PDB file of C-alpha atoms in Angstrom:
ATOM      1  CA  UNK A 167      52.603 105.346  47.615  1.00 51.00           C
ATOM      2  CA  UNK A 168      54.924 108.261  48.246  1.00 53.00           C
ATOM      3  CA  UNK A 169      57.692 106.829  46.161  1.00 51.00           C
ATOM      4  CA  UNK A 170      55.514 106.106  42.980  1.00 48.00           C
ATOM      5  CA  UNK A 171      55.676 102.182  43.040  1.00 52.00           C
ATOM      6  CA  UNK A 172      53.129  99.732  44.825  1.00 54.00           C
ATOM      7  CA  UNK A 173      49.380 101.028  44.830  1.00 55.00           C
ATOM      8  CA  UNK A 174      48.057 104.035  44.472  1.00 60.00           C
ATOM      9  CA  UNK A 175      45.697 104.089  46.986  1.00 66.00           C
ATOM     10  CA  UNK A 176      45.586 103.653  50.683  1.00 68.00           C
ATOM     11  CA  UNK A 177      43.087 100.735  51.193  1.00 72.00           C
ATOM     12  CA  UNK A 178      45.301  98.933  48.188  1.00 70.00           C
ATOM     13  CA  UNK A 179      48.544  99.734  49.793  1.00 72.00           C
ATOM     14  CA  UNK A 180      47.240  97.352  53.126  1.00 69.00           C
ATOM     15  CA  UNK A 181      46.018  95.079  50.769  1.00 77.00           C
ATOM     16  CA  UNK A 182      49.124  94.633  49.078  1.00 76.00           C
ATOM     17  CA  UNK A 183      51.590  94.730  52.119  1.00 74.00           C
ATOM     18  CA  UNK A 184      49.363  92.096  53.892  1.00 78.00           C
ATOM     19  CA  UNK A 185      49.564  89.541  50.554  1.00 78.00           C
ATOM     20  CA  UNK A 186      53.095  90.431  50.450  1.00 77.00           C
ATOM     21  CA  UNK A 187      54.195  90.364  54.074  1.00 74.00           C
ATOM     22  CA  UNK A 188      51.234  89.467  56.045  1.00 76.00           C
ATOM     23  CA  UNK A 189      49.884  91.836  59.317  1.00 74.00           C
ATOM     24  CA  UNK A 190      53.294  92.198  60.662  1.00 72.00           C
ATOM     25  CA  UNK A 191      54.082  94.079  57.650  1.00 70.00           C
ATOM     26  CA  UNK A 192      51.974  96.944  58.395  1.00 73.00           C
ATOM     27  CA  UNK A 193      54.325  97.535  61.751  1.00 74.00           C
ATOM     28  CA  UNK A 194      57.827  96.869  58.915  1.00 67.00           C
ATOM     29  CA  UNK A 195      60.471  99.132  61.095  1.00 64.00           C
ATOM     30  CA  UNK A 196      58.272 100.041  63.361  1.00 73.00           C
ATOM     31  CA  UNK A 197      61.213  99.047  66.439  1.00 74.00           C
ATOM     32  CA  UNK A 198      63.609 101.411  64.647  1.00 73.00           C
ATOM     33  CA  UNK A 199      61.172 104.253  64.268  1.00 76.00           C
ATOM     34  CA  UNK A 200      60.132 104.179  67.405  1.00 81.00           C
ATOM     35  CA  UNK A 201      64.362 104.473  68.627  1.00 81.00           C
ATOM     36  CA  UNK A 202      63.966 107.327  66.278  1.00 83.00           C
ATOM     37  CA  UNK A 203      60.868 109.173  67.120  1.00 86.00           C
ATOM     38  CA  UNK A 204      61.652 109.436  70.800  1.00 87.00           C
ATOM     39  CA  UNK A 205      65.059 111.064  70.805  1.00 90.00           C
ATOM     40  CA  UNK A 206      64.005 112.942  67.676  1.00 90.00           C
ATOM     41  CA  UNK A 207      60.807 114.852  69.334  1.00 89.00           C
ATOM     42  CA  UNK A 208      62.759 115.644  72.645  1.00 89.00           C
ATOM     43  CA  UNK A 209      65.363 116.985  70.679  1.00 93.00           C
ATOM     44  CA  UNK A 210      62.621 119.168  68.766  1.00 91.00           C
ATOM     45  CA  UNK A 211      60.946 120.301  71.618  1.00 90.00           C
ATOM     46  CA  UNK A 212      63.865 121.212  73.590  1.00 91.00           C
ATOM     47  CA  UNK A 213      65.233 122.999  71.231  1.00 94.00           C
ATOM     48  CA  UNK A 214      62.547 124.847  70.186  1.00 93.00           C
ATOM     49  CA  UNK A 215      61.984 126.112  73.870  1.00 91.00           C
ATOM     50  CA  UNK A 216      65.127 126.844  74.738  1.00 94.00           C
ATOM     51  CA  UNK A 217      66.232 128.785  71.126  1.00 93.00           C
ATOM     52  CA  UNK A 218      62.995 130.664  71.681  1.00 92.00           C
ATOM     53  CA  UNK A 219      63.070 131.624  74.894  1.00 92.00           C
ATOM     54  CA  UNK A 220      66.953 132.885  74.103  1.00 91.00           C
ATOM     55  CA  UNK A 221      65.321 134.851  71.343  1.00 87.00           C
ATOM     56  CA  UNK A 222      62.289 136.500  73.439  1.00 87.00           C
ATOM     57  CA  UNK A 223      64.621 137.751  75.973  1.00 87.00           C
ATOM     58  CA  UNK A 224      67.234 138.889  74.241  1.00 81.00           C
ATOM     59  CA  UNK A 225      65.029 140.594  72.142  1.00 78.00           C
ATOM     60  CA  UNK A 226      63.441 142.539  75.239  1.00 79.00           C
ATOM     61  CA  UNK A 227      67.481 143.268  76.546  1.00 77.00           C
ATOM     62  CA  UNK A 228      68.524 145.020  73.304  1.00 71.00           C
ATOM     63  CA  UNK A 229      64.883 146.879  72.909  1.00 69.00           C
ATOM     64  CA  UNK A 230      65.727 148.095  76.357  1.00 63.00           C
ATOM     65  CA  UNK A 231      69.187 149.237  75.269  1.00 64.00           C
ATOM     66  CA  UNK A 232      71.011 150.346  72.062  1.00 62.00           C
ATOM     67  CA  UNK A 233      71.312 147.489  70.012  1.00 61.00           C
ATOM     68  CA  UNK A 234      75.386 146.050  69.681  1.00 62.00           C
ATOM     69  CA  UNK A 235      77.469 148.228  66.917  1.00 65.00           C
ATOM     70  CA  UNK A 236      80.332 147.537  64.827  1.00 62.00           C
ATOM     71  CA  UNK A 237      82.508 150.339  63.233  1.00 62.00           C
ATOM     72  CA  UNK A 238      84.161 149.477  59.837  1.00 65.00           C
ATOM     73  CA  UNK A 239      85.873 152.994  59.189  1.00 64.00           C
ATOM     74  CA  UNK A 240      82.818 155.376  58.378  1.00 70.00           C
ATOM     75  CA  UNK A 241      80.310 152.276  58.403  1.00 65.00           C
ATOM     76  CA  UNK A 242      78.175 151.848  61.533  1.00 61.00           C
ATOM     77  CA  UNK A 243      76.212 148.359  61.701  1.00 61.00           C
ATOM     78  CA  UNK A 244      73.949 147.935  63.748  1.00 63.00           C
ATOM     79  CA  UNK A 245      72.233 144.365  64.559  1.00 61.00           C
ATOM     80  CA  UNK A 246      69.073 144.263  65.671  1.00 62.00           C
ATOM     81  CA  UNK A 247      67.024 140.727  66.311  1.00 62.00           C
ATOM     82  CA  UNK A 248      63.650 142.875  66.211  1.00 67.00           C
ATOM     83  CA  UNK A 249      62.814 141.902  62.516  1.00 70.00           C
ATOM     84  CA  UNK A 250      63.062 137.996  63.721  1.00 79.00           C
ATOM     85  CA  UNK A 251      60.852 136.049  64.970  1.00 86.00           C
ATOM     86  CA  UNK A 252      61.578 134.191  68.200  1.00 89.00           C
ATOM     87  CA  UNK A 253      59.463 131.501  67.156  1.00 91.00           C
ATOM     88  CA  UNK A 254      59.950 131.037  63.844  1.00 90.00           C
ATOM     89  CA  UNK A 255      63.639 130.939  64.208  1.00 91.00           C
ATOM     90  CA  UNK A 256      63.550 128.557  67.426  1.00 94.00           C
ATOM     91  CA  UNK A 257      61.426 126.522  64.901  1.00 93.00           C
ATOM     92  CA  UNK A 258      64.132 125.786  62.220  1.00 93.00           C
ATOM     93  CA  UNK A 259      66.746 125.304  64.932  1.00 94.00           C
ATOM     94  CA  UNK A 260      64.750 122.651  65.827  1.00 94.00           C
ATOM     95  CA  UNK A 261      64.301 121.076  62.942  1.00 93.00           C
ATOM     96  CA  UNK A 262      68.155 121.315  61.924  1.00 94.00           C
ATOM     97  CA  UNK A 263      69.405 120.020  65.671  1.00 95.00           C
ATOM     98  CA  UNK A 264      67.236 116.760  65.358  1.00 94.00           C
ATOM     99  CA  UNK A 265      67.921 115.952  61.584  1.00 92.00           C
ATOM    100  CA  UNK A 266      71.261 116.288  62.361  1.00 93.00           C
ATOM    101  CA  UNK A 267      71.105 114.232  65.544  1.00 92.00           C
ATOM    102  CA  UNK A 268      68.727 111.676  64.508  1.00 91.00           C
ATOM    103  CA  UNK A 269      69.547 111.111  60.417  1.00 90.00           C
ATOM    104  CA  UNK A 270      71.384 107.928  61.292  1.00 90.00           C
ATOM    105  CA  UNK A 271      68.101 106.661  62.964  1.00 88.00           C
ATOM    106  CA  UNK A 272      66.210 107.770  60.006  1.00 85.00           C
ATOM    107  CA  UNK A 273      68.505 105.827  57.583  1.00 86.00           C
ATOM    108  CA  UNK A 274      68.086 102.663  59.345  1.00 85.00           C
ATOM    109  CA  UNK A 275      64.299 103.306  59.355  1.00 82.00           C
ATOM    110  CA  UNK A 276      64.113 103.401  55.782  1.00 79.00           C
ATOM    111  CA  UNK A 277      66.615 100.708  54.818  1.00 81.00           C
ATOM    112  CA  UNK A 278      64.750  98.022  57.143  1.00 79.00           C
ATOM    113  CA  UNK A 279      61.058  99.419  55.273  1.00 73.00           C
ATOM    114  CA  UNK A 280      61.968  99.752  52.156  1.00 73.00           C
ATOM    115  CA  UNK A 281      64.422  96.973  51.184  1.00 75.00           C
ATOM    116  CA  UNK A 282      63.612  94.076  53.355  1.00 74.00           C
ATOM    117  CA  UNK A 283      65.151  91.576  51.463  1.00 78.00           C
ATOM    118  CA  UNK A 284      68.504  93.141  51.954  1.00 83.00           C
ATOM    119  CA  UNK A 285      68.082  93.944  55.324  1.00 82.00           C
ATOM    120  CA  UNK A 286      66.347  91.843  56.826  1.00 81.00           C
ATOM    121  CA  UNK A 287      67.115  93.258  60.617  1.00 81.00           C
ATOM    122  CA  UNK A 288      68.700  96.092  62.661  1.00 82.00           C
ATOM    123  CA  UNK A 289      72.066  94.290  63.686  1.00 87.00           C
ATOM    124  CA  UNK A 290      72.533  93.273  60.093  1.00 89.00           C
ATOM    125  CA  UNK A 291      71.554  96.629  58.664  1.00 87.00           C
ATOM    126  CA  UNK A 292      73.916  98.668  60.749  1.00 89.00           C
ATOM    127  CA  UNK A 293      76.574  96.119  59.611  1.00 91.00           C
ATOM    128  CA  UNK A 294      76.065  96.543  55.902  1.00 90.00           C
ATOM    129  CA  UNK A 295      75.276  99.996  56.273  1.00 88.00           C
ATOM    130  CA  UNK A 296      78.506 100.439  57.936  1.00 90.00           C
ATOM    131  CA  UNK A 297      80.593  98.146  55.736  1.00 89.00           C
ATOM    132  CA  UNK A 298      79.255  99.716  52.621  1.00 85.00           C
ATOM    133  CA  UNK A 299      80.378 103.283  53.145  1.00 84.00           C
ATOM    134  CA  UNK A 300      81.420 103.895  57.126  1.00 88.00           C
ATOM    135  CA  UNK A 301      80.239 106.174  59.428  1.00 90.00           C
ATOM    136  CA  UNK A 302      79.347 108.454  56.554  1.00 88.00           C
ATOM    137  CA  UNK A 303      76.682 106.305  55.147  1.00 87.00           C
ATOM    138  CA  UNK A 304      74.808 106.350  58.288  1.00 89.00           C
ATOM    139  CA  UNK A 305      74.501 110.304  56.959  1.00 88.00           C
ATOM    140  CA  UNK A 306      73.475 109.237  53.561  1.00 82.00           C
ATOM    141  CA  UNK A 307      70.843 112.064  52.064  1.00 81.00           C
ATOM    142  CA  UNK A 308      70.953 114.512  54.910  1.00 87.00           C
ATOM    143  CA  UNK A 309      71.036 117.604  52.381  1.00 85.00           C
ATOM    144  CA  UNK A 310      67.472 116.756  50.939  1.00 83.00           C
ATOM    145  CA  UNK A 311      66.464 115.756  54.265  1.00 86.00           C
ATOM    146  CA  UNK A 312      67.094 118.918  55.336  1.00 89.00           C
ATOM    147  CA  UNK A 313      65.769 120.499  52.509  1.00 87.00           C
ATOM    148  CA  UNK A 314      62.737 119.079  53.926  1.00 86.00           C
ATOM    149  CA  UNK A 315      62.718 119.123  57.240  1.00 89.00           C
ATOM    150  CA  UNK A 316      63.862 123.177  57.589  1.00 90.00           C
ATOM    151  CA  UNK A 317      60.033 123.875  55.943  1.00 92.00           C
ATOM    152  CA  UNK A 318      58.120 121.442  57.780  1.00 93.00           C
ATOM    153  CA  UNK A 319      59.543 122.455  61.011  1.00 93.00           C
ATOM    154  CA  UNK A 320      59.008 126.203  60.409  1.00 93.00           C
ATOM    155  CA  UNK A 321      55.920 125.786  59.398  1.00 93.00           C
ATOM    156  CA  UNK A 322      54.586 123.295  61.761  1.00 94.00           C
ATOM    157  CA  UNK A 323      55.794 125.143  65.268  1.00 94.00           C
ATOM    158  CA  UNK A 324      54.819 128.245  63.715  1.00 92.00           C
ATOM    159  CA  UNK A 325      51.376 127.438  62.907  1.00 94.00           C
ATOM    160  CA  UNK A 326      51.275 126.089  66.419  1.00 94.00           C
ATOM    161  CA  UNK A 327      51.796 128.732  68.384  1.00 92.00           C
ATOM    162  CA  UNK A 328      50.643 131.381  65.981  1.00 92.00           C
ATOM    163  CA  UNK A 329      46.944 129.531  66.038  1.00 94.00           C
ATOM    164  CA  UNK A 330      47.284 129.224  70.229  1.00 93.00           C
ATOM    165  CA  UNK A 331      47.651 132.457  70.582  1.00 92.00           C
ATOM    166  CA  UNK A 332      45.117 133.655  68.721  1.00 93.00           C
ATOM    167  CA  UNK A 333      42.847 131.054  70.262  1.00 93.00           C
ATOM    168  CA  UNK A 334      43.657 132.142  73.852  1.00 93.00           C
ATOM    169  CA  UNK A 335      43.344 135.764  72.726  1.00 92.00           C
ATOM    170  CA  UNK A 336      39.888 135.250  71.201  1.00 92.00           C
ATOM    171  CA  UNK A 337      38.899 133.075  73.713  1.00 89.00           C
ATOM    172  CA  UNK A 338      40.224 134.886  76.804  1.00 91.00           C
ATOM    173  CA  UNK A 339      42.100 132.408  77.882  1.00 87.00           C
ATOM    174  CA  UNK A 340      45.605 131.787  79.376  1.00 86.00           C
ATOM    175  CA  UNK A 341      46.097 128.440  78.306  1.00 86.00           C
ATOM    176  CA  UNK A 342      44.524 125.620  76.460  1.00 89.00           C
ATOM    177  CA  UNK A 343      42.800 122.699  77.635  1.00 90.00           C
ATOM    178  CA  UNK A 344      43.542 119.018  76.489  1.00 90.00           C
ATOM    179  CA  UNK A 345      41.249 118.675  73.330  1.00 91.00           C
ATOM    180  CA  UNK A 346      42.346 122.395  72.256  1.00 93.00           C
ATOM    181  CA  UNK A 347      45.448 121.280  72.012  1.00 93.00           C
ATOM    182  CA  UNK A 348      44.996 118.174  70.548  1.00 93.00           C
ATOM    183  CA  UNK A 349      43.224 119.726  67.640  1.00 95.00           C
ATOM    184  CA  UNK A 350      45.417 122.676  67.006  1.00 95.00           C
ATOM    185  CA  UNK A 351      48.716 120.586  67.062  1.00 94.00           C
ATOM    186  CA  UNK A 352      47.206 118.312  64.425  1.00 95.00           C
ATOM    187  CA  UNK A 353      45.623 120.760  62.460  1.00 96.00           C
ATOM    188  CA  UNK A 354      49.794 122.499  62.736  1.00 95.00           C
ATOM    189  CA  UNK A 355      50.965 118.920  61.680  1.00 94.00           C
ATOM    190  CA  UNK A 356      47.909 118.751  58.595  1.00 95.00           C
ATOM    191  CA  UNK A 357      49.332 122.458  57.303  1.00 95.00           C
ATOM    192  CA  UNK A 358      53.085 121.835  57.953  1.00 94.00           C
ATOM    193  CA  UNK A 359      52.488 118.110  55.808  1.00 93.00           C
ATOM    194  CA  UNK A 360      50.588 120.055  53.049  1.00 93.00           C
ATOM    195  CA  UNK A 361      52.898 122.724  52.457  1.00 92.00           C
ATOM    196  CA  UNK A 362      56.430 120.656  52.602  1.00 91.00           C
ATOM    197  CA  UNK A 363      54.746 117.474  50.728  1.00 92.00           C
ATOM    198  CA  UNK A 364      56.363 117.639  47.562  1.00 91.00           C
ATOM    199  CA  UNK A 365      60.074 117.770  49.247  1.00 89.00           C
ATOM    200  CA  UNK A 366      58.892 114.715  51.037  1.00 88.00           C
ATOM    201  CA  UNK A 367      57.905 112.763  48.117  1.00 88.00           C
ATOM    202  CA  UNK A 368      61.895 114.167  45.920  1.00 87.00           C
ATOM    203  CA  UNK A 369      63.172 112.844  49.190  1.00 84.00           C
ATOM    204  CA  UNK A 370      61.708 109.144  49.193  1.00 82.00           C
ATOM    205  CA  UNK A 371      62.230 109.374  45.421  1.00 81.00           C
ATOM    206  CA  UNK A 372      66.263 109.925  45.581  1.00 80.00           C
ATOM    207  CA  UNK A 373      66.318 107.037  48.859  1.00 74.00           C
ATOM    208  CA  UNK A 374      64.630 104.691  46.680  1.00 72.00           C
ATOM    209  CA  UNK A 375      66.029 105.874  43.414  1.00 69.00           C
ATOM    210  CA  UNK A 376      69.968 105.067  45.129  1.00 66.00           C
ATOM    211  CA  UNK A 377      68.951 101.718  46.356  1.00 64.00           C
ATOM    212  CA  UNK A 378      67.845 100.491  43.133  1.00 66.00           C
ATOM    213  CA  UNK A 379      70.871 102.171  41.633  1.00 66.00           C
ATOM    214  CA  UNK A 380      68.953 104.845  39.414  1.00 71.00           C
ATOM    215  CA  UNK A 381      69.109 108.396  41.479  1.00 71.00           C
ATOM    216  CA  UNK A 382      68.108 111.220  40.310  1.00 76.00           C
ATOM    217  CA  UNK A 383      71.215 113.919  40.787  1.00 76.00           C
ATOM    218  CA  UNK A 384      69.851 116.118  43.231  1.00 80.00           C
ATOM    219  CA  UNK A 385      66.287 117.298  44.507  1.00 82.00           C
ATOM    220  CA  UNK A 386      65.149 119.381  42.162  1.00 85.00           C
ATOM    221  CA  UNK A 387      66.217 116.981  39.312  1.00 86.00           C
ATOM    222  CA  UNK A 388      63.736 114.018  41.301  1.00 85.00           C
ATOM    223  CA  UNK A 389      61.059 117.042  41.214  1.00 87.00           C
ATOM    224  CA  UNK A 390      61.103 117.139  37.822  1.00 89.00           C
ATOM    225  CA  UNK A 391      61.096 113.266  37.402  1.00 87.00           C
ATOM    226  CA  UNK A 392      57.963 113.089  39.516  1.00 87.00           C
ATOM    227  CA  UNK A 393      56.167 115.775  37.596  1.00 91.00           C
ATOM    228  CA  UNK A 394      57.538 114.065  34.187  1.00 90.00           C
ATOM    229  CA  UNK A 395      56.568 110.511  35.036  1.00 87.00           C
ATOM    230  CA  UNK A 396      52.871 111.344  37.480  1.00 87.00           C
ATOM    231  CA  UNK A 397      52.332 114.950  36.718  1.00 89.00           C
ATOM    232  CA  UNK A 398      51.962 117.668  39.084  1.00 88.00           C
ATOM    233  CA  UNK A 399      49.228 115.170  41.092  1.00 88.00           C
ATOM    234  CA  UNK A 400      52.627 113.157  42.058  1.00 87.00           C
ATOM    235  CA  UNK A 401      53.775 115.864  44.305  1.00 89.00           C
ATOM    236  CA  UNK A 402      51.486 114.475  46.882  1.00 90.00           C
ATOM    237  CA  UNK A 403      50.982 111.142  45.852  1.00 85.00           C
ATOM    238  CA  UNK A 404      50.612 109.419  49.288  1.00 84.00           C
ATOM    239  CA  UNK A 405      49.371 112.807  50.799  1.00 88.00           C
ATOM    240  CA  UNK A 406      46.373 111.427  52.419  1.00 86.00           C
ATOM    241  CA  UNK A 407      47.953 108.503  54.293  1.00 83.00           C
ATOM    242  CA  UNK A 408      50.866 110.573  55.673  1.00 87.00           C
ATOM    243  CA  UNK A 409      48.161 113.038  57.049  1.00 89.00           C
ATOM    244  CA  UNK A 410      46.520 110.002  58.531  1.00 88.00           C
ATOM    245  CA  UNK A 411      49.663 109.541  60.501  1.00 88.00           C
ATOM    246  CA  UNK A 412      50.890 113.459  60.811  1.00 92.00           C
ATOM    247  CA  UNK A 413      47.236 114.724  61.914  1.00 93.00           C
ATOM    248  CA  UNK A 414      47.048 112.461  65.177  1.00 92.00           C
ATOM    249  CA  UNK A 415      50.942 111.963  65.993  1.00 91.00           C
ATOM    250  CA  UNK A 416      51.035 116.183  66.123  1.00 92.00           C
ATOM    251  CA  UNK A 417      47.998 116.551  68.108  1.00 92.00           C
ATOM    252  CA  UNK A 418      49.062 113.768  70.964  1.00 91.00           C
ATOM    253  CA  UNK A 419      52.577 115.173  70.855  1.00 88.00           C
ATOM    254  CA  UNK A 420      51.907 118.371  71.556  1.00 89.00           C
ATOM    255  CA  UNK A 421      48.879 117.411  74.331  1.00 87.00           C
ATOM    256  CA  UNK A 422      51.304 115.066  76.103  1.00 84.00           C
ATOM    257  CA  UNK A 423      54.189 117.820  75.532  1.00 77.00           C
ATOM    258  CA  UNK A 424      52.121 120.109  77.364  1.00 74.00           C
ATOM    259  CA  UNK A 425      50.782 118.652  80.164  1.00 66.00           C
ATOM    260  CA  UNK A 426      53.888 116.571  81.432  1.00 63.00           C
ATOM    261  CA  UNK A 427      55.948 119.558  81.955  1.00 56.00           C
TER     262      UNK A 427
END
């Protein structure tokens, strides 16, 4: 659906993977996402509290003293962290450490979903991944995948902690409970999914476009093919199934994230 090709709906998409590949299609790399997903959301997590803890505090040391100077001749800089946000910037760090840390992963993922006939398994996907192009095929569309990611991750750790504290200050409250969180990290995954969409879809478009041997140059020229070929409605073609699986994986993240620490 997010690509363009197969059905365009979700109940038709089942349909059509169950004719085509019976029930254990539905679950097609679901051994390699899950290799993925695990490192991938520590990764996230950790670095997210660790960049943004950095941030808070060394934010409160230089508003407590004068802020570090460099002299060039008769120019004075000064650099200040005050106009940054501690949470916004531990946010893209986050994204950027597990993209780059996890892309590999993420390759393999969509190699074994997408092209099944040519891969018909991890061992012999890492093989012909590796014989095709070397380590640096394993890396293979990391610049739109960034391009993607850097957004979504903003956006979605932003919104998080942006809408719990304003909860807790409305509320009163010091912390959230287990529902609370549930529903704010998947209503943060349901905003973060909206917004970046379209970068998802010129992502899947230029994986799918270089396996079939027809991709698009760069982002912005798969953009344009989707809005050429579907119309601005093709930006988030697919957009309700991947909030099917954002809107709950968010919220059970971040409840689980919570309350095992």
């Amino acid at each position: 659906m997010v690509v363009g090709v197969g059905s365009k709906n979700i109940p038709g998409s089942f349909l059509e993977i169950i004719e085509q590949q019976g029930w254990q299609g539905l679950w097609a790399g679901n051994a390699i996402n899950m290799l993925r997903i695990i490192p991938a959301q520590a990764i996230e997590l950790g670095t997210f509290e660790c960049v943004k803890r950095a941030m808070t505090s060394a934010q409160e040391k230089w508003s407590q003293s004068e802020c570090p100077r460099v002299q060039l001749g008769p120019v004075s800089l000064s650099f200040s962290l005050s106009w940054i946000s501690p949470v916004a910037a531990a946010a893209a760090a986050a994204g950027i450490v597990s993209t780059l840390a996890c892309h590999p992963l993420e390759v393999l993922k969509d190699r074994l979903t997408v092209s099944r006939d040519i891969y018909p398994n991890l061992s012999i996907a890492i093989s012909k991944i590796y014989k095709d192009g070397g380590i640096t095929a394993f890396y293979a569309g990391i610049s739109p995948t960034l391009m993607g990611m850097l957004p979504y991750s903003t956006c979605y750790y932003f919104m998080y902690e942006t809408m719990k504290t304003s909860y807790c200050e409305a509320k009163n409250k010091k912390s959230l409970n287990r529902p609370e969180v549930l529903l704010i990290g998947a209503f943060a995954g349901f905003t973060a999914s909206t917004l970046s969409f379209p970068l998802e879809v010129a992502r899947k478009r230029l994986m799918v476009g270089a396996l079939q041997g027809k991709c698009p140059p760069h982002m912005a020229a798969a953009l344009s093919e989707v809005i050429r070929e579907e119309g601005l409605r093709g930006l988030y073609s697919g957009w309700g199934a991947s909030c099917l699986k954002v809107m709950p994986s968010s919220g059970i993240t971040w409840m689980f994230g919570c309350f095992m620490c």
